[in-house]
Short mmCIF file of C-alpha atoms in Angstrom, two decimals:
data_model
loop_
_atom_site.label_atom_id
_atom_site.label_comp_id
_atom_site.label_asym_id
_atom_site.label_seq_id
_atom_site.Cartn_x
_atom_site.Cartn_y
_atom_site.Cartn_z
CA UNK A 1 8.98 17.25 19.63
CA UNK A 2 8.21 20.75 20.88
CA UNK A 3 10.17 23.54 19.27
CA UNK A 4 11.43 21.33 16.48
CA UNK A 5 11.07 22.31 12.88
CA UNK A 6 8.45 20.57 10.81
CA UNK A 7 9.81 17.51 9.03
CA UNK A 8 8.84 17.03 5.39
CA UNK A 9 6.50 14.19 4.58
CA UNK A 10 9.04 12.72 2.15
CA UNK A 11 11.45 12.25 5.05
CA UNK A 12 8.71 10.85 7.25
CA UNK A 13 7.78 8.35 4.58
CA UNK A 14 11.40 7.16 4.47
CA UNK A 15 11.75 6.73 8.24
CA UNK A 16 10.05 3.32 8.48
CA UNK A 17 12.49 2.09 5.87
CA UNK A 18 15.49 3.34 7.86
CA UNK A 19 13.99 1.70 10.90
CA UNK A 20 13.62 -1.60 9.05
CA UNK A 21 17.20 -1.58 7.75
CA UNK A 22 18.64 -0.61 11.14
CA UNK A 23 16.62 -3.40 12.75
CA UNK A 24 18.15 -5.86 10.27
CA UNK A 25 21.65 -4.61 11.09
CA UNK A 26 20.99 -4.99 14.82
CA UNK A 27 19.79 -8.54 14.27
CA UNK A 28 23.06 -9.24 12.42
CA UNK A 29 24.99 -7.80 15.39
CA UNK A 30 26.32 -4.88 13.37
CA UNK A 31 26.90 -2.05 15.85
CA UNK A 32 28.00 0.80 13.60
CA UNK A 33 27.64 1.78 9.96
CA UNK A 34 28.79 4.64 7.74
CA UNK A 35 26.36 6.60 5.61
CA UNK A 36 28.19 5.13 2.59
CA UNK A 37 27.57 1.52 3.65
CA UNK A 38 23.96 2.28 4.57
CA UNK A 39 23.61 4.02 1.21
CA UNK A 40 24.71 0.89 -0.67
CA UNK A 41 22.31 -1.31 1.29
CA UNK A 42 19.35 1.02 0.91
CA UNK A 43 20.05 2.16 -2.61
CA UNK A 44 19.79 5.86 -1.79
CA UNK A 45 22.66 8.34 -1.83
CA UNK A 46 24.85 8.84 1.24
CA UNK A 47 24.16 12.56 1.12
CA UNK A 48 20.42 11.91 1.17
CA UNK A 49 20.90 9.72 4.23
CA UNK A 50 22.97 12.36 6.03
CA UNK A 51 20.42 15.01 5.13
CA UNK A 52 17.47 12.87 6.29
CA UNK A 53 19.04 11.92 9.58
CA UNK A 54 20.25 15.45 10.26
CA UNK A 55 16.58 16.35 10.69
CA UNK A 56 16.71 14.58 14.01
CA UNK A 57 19.99 15.98 15.31
CA UNK A 58 23.60 14.98 14.69
CA UNK A 59 23.49 11.26 15.15
CA UNK A 60 26.47 10.53 12.89
CA UNK A 61 30.06 11.06 13.93
CA UNK A 62 32.79 11.85 11.44
CA UNK A 63 35.07 8.86 10.90
CA UNK A 64 32.89 6.60 13.00
CA UNK A 65 29.57 6.60 11.23
CA UNK A 66 26.29 5.87 12.93
CA UNK A 67 25.77 3.93 16.10
CA UNK A 68 23.17 1.45 14.86
CA UNK A 69 21.41 0.77 18.13
CA UNK A 70 21.26 4.42 19.13
CA UNK A 71 19.90 5.45 15.73
CA UNK A 72 17.41 2.57 15.76
CA UNK A 73 16.09 3.63 19.15
CA UNK A 74 15.95 7.31 18.19
CA UNK A 75 13.93 6.56 15.07
CA UNK A 76 11.76 4.23 17.13
CA UNK A 77 10.99 7.14 19.46
CA UNK A 78 10.45 9.55 16.58
CA UNK A 79 8.01 7.14 14.96
CA UNK A 80 6.30 6.78 18.33
CA UNK A 81 6.98 3.04 18.42
CA UNK A 82 8.07 3.13 22.06
CA UNK A 83 4.48 2.64 23.16
CA UNK A 84 1.66 0.19 22.43
CA UNK A 85 -1.21 1.11 20.09
CA UNK A 86 -4.76 -0.12 20.29
CA UNK A 87 -6.16 -1.01 16.87
CA UNK A 88 -9.54 -2.33 15.79
CA UNK A 89 -10.49 -3.88 12.47
CA UNK A 90 -13.73 -2.68 10.93
CA UNK A 91 -14.86 -5.31 8.43
CA UNK A 92 -14.02 -8.94 9.20
CA UNK A 93 -13.58 -10.13 5.61
CA UNK A 94 -10.49 -11.61 4.00
CA UNK A 95 -8.14 -8.68 4.31
CA UNK A 96 -9.34 -7.87 7.83
CA UNK A 97 -8.79 -11.45 8.98
CA UNK A 98 -5.39 -11.59 7.30
CA UNK A 99 -4.30 -8.48 9.18
CA UNK A 100 -5.41 -9.97 12.51
CA UNK A 101 -3.39 -13.07 11.68
CA UNK A 102 -0.33 -11.00 10.85
CA UNK A 103 1.80 -11.60 13.95
CA UNK A 104 4.54 -9.15 12.95
CA UNK A 105 2.32 -6.27 14.00
CA UNK A 106 2.40 -7.29 17.64
CA UNK A 107 6.17 -7.45 17.71
CA UNK A 108 6.09 -3.73 16.90
CA UNK A 109 3.51 -2.85 19.53
CA UNK A 110 0.46 -2.69 17.26
CA UNK A 111 -2.22 -4.70 19.04
CA UNK A 112 -5.53 -5.47 17.35
CA UNK A 113 -8.04 -5.82 20.17
CA UNK A 114 -11.34 -6.31 18.34
CA UNK A 115 -12.94 -6.88 14.94
CA UNK A 116 -16.39 -5.57 13.97
CA UNK A 117 -18.67 -6.90 11.25
CA UNK A 118 -22.33 -7.05 10.29
CA UNK A 119 -22.27 -10.68 9.16
CA UNK A 120 -24.04 -12.96 11.72
CA UNK A 121 -21.90 -15.88 10.57
CA UNK A 122 -18.74 -14.05 11.63
CA UNK A 123 -20.01 -12.40 14.84
CA UNK A 124 -18.92 -14.37 17.92
CA UNK A 125 -16.03 -16.06 16.09
CA UNK A 126 -12.52 -15.26 17.16
CA UNK A 127 -9.28 -15.03 15.21
CA UNK A 128 -6.16 -15.79 17.24
CA UNK A 129 -8.10 -14.80 20.34
CA UNK A 130 -9.41 -11.55 18.85
CA UNK A 131 -13.19 -11.55 18.93
CA UNK A 132 -15.47 -10.48 16.08
CA UNK A 133 -18.26 -8.28 17.48
CA UNK A 134 -21.48 -6.98 16.03
CA UNK A 135 -20.90 -3.58 14.48
CA UNK A 136 -23.72 -2.26 16.70
CA UNK A 137 -21.34 -2.55 19.64
CA UNK A 138 -18.62 -0.50 17.97
CA UNK A 139 -19.63 2.91 19.32
CA UNK A 140 -19.56 1.70 22.93
CA UNK A 141 -16.30 -0.13 22.37
CA UNK A 142 -14.51 2.82 20.80
CA UNK A 143 -15.76 5.22 23.45
CA UNK A 144 -14.88 3.04 26.43
CA UNK A 145 -11.54 1.69 25.14
CA UNK A 146 -8.80 3.96 23.95
CA UNK A 147 -8.79 3.06 20.27
CA UNK A 148 -5.93 4.72 18.39
CA UNK A 149 -6.51 3.40 14.90
CA UNK A 150 -9.38 1.81 13.01
CA UNK A 151 -8.33 -0.44 10.16
CA UNK A 152 -11.09 0.02 7.62
CA UNK A 153 -11.65 -2.96 5.33
CA UNK A 154 -15.32 -2.42 4.52
CA UNK A 155 -16.96 -2.52 1.09
CA UNK A 156 -16.87 0.88 -0.57
CA UNK A 157 -20.55 1.59 -0.01
CA UNK A 158 -20.19 1.40 3.78
CA UNK A 159 -16.76 2.89 4.27
CA UNK A 160 -17.45 6.64 4.27
CA UNK A 161 -20.23 6.47 6.89
CA UNK A 162 -18.20 4.17 9.16
CA UNK A 163 -15.13 6.40 8.90
CA UNK A 164 -17.04 9.52 9.83
CA UNK A 165 -18.68 7.72 12.79
CA UNK A 166 -15.31 6.45 14.00
CA UNK A 167 -13.83 9.93 13.73
CA UNK A 168 -16.69 11.43 15.74
CA UNK A 169 -16.19 8.78 18.44
CA UNK A 170 -12.56 9.82 18.90
CA UNK A 171 -10.50 7.46 16.74
CA UNK A 172 -7.31 9.31 15.83
CA UNK A 173 -6.36 7.55 12.64
CA UNK A 174 -7.88 5.45 9.88
CA UNK A 175 -5.78 2.91 8.01
CA UNK A 176 -7.98 2.75 4.97
CA UNK A 177 -8.08 -0.45 2.88
CA UNK A 178 -11.54 0.40 1.51
CA UNK A 179 -11.32 1.42 -2.10
CA UNK A 180 -12.66 4.91 -1.58
CA UNK A 181 -11.16 8.26 -0.56
CA UNK A 182 -12.33 9.52 2.82
CA UNK A 183 -13.26 13.08 3.65
CA UNK A 184 -12.67 13.55 7.38
CA UNK A 185 -11.85 16.39 9.79
CA UNK A 186 -8.18 17.25 9.47
CA UNK A 187 -7.29 16.10 12.99
CA UNK A 188 -8.11 12.53 11.92
CA UNK A 189 -5.17 11.06 10.04
CA UNK A 190 -5.90 8.81 7.07
CA UNK A 191 -3.37 6.53 5.43
CA UNK A 192 -4.67 4.78 2.32
CA UNK A 193 -3.74 1.33 1.11
CA UNK A 194 -5.57 1.24 -2.20
CA UNK A 195 -4.53 -2.20 -3.40
CA UNK A 196 -6.30 -2.08 -6.75
CA UNK A 197 -4.71 1.30 -7.54
CA UNK A 198 -1.29 -0.11 -6.69
CA UNK A 199 -1.81 -3.13 -8.96
CA UNK A 200 -3.00 -0.88 -11.81
CA UNK A 201 0.10 1.26 -11.45
CA UNK A 202 2.25 -1.87 -11.65
CA UNK A 203 0.50 -3.04 -14.82
CA UNK A 204 0.86 0.39 -16.41
CA UNK A 205 4.59 0.33 -15.74
CA UNK A 206 4.91 -3.19 -17.15
CA UNK A 207 3.22 -2.09 -20.38
CA UNK A 208 5.44 0.98 -20.52
CA UNK A 209 8.64 -1.09 -20.13
CA UNK A 210 7.49 -3.56 -22.76
CA UNK A 211 6.44 -0.87 -25.23
CA UNK A 212 9.87 0.73 -24.87
CA UNK A 213 11.69 -2.51 -25.48
CA UNK A 214 9.53 -3.23 -28.55
CA UNK A 215 10.33 0.22 -29.90
CA UNK A 216 14.03 -0.36 -29.37
CA UNK A 217 14.09 -3.80 -30.98
CA UNK B 1 2.07 4.66 -27.21
CA UNK B 2 4.83 5.09 -29.79
CA UNK B 3 5.99 8.62 -30.40
CA UNK B 4 4.31 9.91 -27.27
CA UNK B 5 6.17 11.88 -24.71
CA UNK B 6 7.07 10.20 -21.46
CA UNK B 7 4.42 10.73 -18.77
CA UNK B 8 5.60 11.62 -15.27
CA UNK B 9 5.20 9.01 -12.58
CA UNK B 10 3.15 11.45 -10.46
CA UNK B 11 0.55 11.53 -13.24
CA UNK B 12 0.68 7.77 -13.65
CA UNK B 13 0.10 7.29 -9.94
CA UNK B 14 -3.00 9.46 -10.17
CA UNK B 15 -4.50 7.63 -13.17
CA UNK B 16 -6.00 4.71 -11.21
CA UNK B 17 -7.76 7.24 -9.04
CA UNK B 18 -9.25 9.03 -12.09
CA UNK B 19 -10.27 5.64 -13.41
CA UNK B 20 -12.01 4.80 -10.13
CA UNK B 21 -13.92 8.10 -9.97
CA UNK B 22 -14.96 7.90 -13.61
CA UNK B 23 -16.15 4.33 -13.04
CA UNK B 24 -18.28 5.58 -10.14
CA UNK B 25 -19.76 8.31 -12.35
CA UNK B 26 -20.58 5.78 -15.08
CA UNK B 27 -22.31 3.56 -12.53
CA UNK B 28 -24.40 6.56 -11.49
CA UNK B 29 -25.32 7.16 -15.15
CA UNK B 30 -23.50 10.49 -15.28
CA UNK B 31 -22.40 10.97 -18.88
CA UNK B 32 -20.43 14.18 -18.75
CA UNK B 33 -18.56 16.21 -16.15
CA UNK B 34 -16.63 19.47 -16.04
CA UNK B 35 -13.12 19.64 -14.63
CA UNK B 36 -14.58 21.84 -11.89
CA UNK B 37 -17.11 19.21 -10.80
CA UNK B 38 -14.53 16.45 -11.01
CA UNK B 39 -12.18 18.65 -9.01
CA UNK B 40 -14.70 18.98 -6.18
CA UNK B 41 -15.29 15.23 -6.09
CA UNK B 42 -11.63 14.29 -6.19
CA UNK B 43 -10.35 17.11 -4.01
CA UNK B 44 -7.67 18.19 -6.48
CA UNK B 45 -7.62 21.46 -8.43
CA UNK B 46 -9.42 21.75 -11.77
CA UNK B 47 -6.22 23.01 -13.38
CA UNK B 48 -4.36 19.92 -12.15
CA UNK B 49 -7.05 17.74 -13.69
CA UNK B 50 -6.86 19.55 -17.03
CA UNK B 51 -3.08 19.34 -16.98
CA UNK B 52 -3.08 15.63 -16.11
CA UNK B 53 -5.61 14.70 -18.75
CA UNK B 54 -3.93 16.84 -21.40
CA UNK B 55 -1.08 14.34 -21.27
CA UNK B 56 -3.31 11.97 -23.16
CA UNK B 57 -4.67 14.36 -25.76
CA UNK B 58 -7.48 16.88 -25.63
CA UNK B 59 -10.30 14.87 -24.17
CA UNK B 60 -12.13 17.85 -22.69
CA UNK B 61 -14.28 20.21 -24.73
CA UNK B 62 -14.79 23.84 -23.79
CA UNK B 63 -18.27 24.42 -22.39
CA UNK B 64 -19.09 20.73 -22.42
CA UNK B 65 -16.56 19.16 -20.12
CA UNK B 66 -15.45 15.59 -20.31
CA UNK B 67 -17.37 12.73 -21.82
CA UNK B 68 -17.23 10.31 -18.89
CA UNK B 69 -17.47 7.05 -20.82
CA UNK B 70 -14.94 8.12 -23.44
CA UNK B 71 -12.46 9.29 -20.79
CA UNK B 72 -13.01 6.13 -18.74
CA UNK B 73 -12.27 3.96 -21.75
CA UNK B 74 -9.23 6.01 -22.76
CA UNK B 75 -7.72 5.73 -19.29
CA UNK B 76 -8.58 2.05 -19.29
CA UNK B 77 -6.55 1.64 -22.48
CA UNK B 78 -3.71 3.78 -21.14
CA UNK B 79 -3.54 1.70 -17.98
CA UNK B 80 -3.58 -1.42 -20.16
CA UNK B 81 -6.77 -2.67 -18.54
CA UNK B 82 -8.31 -3.63 -21.87
CA UNK B 83 -6.71 -7.06 -21.64
CA UNK B 84 -6.55 -9.88 -19.10
CA UNK B 85 -3.50 -10.41 -16.88
CA UNK B 86 -2.22 -13.69 -15.54
CA UNK B 87 -1.13 -13.43 -11.92
CA UNK B 88 0.29 -15.97 -9.49
CA UNK B 89 0.59 -15.72 -5.73
CA UNK B 90 3.90 -16.79 -4.23
CA UNK B 91 3.31 -17.57 -0.57
CA UNK B 92 -0.08 -19.00 0.40
CA UNK B 93 -0.32 -17.43 3.86
CA UNK B 94 -2.94 -15.03 5.15
CA UNK B 95 -2.34 -12.12 2.85
CA UNK B 96 -1.88 -14.39 -0.18
CA UNK B 97 -5.15 -16.19 0.51
CA UNK B 98 -6.97 -12.91 1.12
CA UNK B 99 -5.84 -11.62 -2.26
CA UNK B 100 -7.08 -14.78 -4.00
CA UNK B 101 -10.41 -14.30 -2.28
CA UNK B 102 -10.61 -10.70 -3.39
CA UNK B 103 -13.15 -10.93 -6.20
CA UNK B 104 -12.84 -7.29 -7.28
CA UNK B 105 -9.58 -8.13 -9.04
CA UNK B 106 -11.31 -10.36 -11.57
CA UNK B 107 -13.80 -7.69 -12.49
CA UNK B 108 -10.83 -5.65 -13.65
CA UNK B 109 -9.22 -8.45 -15.63
CA UNK B 110 -6.62 -9.51 -13.06
CA UNK B 111 -6.85 -13.28 -12.84
CA UNK B 112 -4.92 -15.23 -10.24
CA UNK B 113 -4.30 -18.66 -11.76
CA UNK B 114 -2.14 -20.40 -9.16
CA UNK B 115 -0.69 -20.13 -5.66
CA UNK B 116 2.69 -21.59 -4.64
CA UNK B 117 3.84 -22.51 -1.16
CA UNK B 118 6.25 -24.81 0.65
CA UNK B 119 3.83 -25.85 3.38
CA UNK B 120 2.62 -29.47 2.85
CA UNK B 121 -0.59 -28.65 4.73
CA UNK B 122 -1.48 -26.01 2.13
CA UNK B 123 -0.28 -27.79 -1.03
CA UNK B 124 -3.19 -29.43 -2.86
CA UNK B 125 -5.78 -27.17 -1.25
CA UNK B 126 -7.68 -24.77 -3.41
CA UNK B 127 -9.06 -21.29 -2.73
CA UNK B 128 -12.09 -20.36 -4.82
CA UNK B 129 -10.92 -22.90 -7.40
CA UNK B 130 -7.34 -21.62 -7.46
CA UNK B 131 -4.99 -24.44 -6.56
CA UNK B 132 -2.03 -24.20 -4.16
CA UNK B 133 0.98 -25.95 -5.71
CA UNK B 134 4.33 -27.01 -4.35
CA UNK B 135 6.85 -24.24 -4.92
CA UNK B 136 9.04 -26.83 -6.71
CA UNK B 137 6.58 -26.68 -9.60
CA UNK B 138 6.80 -22.91 -9.93
CA UNK B 139 9.61 -22.76 -12.49
CA UNK B 140 7.76 -25.07 -14.90
CA UNK B 141 4.50 -23.22 -14.34
CA UNK B 142 5.94 -19.77 -14.97
CA UNK B 143 7.82 -20.92 -18.06
CA UNK B 144 4.90 -22.74 -19.64
CA UNK B 145 2.15 -20.28 -18.74
CA UNK B 146 2.40 -16.63 -19.59
CA UNK B 147 2.66 -15.19 -16.09
CA UNK B 148 2.57 -11.40 -16.08
CA UNK B 149 2.85 -10.67 -12.39
CA UNK B 150 3.95 -12.58 -9.30
CA UNK B 151 2.36 -11.41 -6.07
CA UNK B 152 5.08 -11.95 -3.50
CA UNK B 153 3.80 -12.59 0.03
CA UNK B 154 6.72 -14.65 1.35
CA UNK B 155 8.53 -14.18 4.64
CA UNK B 156 11.40 -11.73 4.29
CA UNK B 157 14.10 -14.40 4.42
CA UNK B 158 12.78 -16.12 1.27
CA UNK B 159 11.59 -13.16 -0.74
CA UNK B 160 14.78 -11.95 -2.44
CA UNK B 161 15.74 -15.37 -3.83
CA UNK B 162 12.20 -16.08 -5.08
CA UNK B 163 11.97 -12.67 -6.76
CA UNK B 164 15.23 -13.10 -8.61
CA UNK B 165 14.19 -16.60 -9.75
CA UNK B 166 10.82 -15.30 -10.95
CA UNK B 167 12.53 -12.49 -12.85
CA UNK B 168 14.92 -14.92 -14.54
CA UNK B 169 11.98 -17.10 -15.58
CA UNK B 170 10.34 -14.20 -17.39
CA UNK B 171 7.87 -12.68 -14.94
CA UNK B 172 7.46 -9.02 -15.91
CA UNK B 173 6.37 -7.53 -12.62
CA UNK B 174 6.48 -8.24 -8.91
CA UNK B 175 3.77 -6.93 -6.62
CA UNK B 176 5.79 -7.09 -3.46
CA UNK B 177 4.03 -7.58 -0.11
CA UNK B 178 7.17 -9.06 1.48
CA UNK B 179 8.71 -6.64 3.90
CA UNK B 180 11.99 -6.28 2.06
CA UNK B 181 13.23 -4.16 -0.84
CA UNK B 182 14.05 -6.13 -3.97
CA UNK B 183 17.05 -5.59 -6.20
CA UNK B 184 16.07 -6.81 -9.67
CA UNK B 185 17.03 -6.10 -13.30
CA UNK B 186 15.44 -2.85 -14.41
CA UNK B 187 13.15 -4.50 -16.97
CA UNK B 188 11.31 -6.18 -14.09
CA UNK B 189 8.86 -3.75 -12.53
CA UNK B 190 8.42 -3.84 -8.76
CA UNK B 191 5.57 -2.19 -6.89
CA UNK B 192 5.89 -2.40 -3.12
CA UNK B 193 3.06 -2.71 -0.63
CA UNK B 194 4.98 -2.45 2.63
CA UNK B 195 2.09 -2.65 5.08
CA UNK B 196 4.12 -2.23 8.25
CA UNK B 197 5.82 0.89 6.82
CA UNK B 198 2.43 2.32 5.95
CA UNK B 199 1.09 1.72 9.46
CA UNK B 200 4.21 3.28 11.00
CA UNK B 201 3.75 6.37 8.84
CA UNK B 202 0.15 6.61 10.03
CA UNK B 203 1.19 6.38 13.68
CA UNK B 204 3.89 9.00 13.19
CA UNK B 205 1.33 11.38 11.72
CA UNK B 206 -1.11 10.72 14.57
CA UNK B 207 1.58 11.60 17.10
CA UNK B 208 2.48 14.70 15.15
CA UNK B 209 -1.15 15.92 15.04
CA UNK B 210 -1.59 15.25 18.76
CA UNK B 211 1.67 16.96 19.71
CA UNK B 212 0.61 20.01 17.73
CA UNK B 213 -2.80 20.21 19.37
CA UNK B 214 -1.19 19.82 22.82
CA UNK B 215 1.18 22.65 22.00
CA UNK B 216 -1.71 24.84 20.90
CA UNK B 217 -3.86 24.10 23.92
#
């Protein structure tokens, strides 16, 4: 990526969606697509699509459209999905276990190699072959294995301390399911999945829609 | 909310976070807070906070700051969290079961009353007292109980059809964990939790940070 201009985070956030749609097209044996057709499928404007994809060089060809497989592979490279990532789960509760059981991750090269918990009833168990270790072993594990991402699913009270430990041990990113905002050095990337916030936003919007329709009736 | 001006979705998306921080303050017996103090805690500017909260009337008082409990309760009302919501889970797999097991939802008034699945091994089971029903019973259930939100955790191939059925039966919102974008009538609110997209975004950002530090070294 050296020498390239910085890509806006709005574009970056849309890339996985492009990748998903292009993957679907490939699976349906569709080899090329115009920005107009892709626009109708994805429900964003054709000009937005052209603008987004122009960030990564001129993939589209006038009168031909996009070569689906080429574009899919380019976005795959841009997203860094052409290599395998080593993930650990910190907190072996419901969400943590569900993520280990989520086989789609592996298809994309995201491999969960270990789970850590404090609960003696969970330690020593394994989920689909992934072992749950005592959290006391986490420092050694992270330092001796190349852990890219820690998936944090701890209760709020424990999350901040664990995240800052993980960062100091060299983890590069935290996928944060704990319901708390983390304050980490800027070289550690945090992506939040605040489920309760998301559900609250949904409920707010439902109330808003229903208030509007009451007002109009 | 009648007669009020429309609030921007950026503000709405921040409200759950205000609600969470104010809840934490209440639990710590802090009764009032200035926008400056709140700003330091939440890592957003004090002027942004004042601007956001001004949308809902002048809660803050010069020289006093915000009354935490009052503000908490106002935001609670705005978010519509002063009532109980009836939720169902559609798809009783890992993520669906994890959400049923997630007790924090109930504390906030989000009650999951039923789970639906096609898998005969799951049907008839119950998770924390919430029964898993045959998906054939879903239409009757939705029509005879007031279901506010369906939590969609189905495989991609089944999600679109189920969502459009649920919408036609009167469900007001879909909390969509299925890895597909839904195309529904505009009165049905959809909030997506595309976990794989979120993880891909995280990995992209990790690569970006590491490329930058390599370039600088």
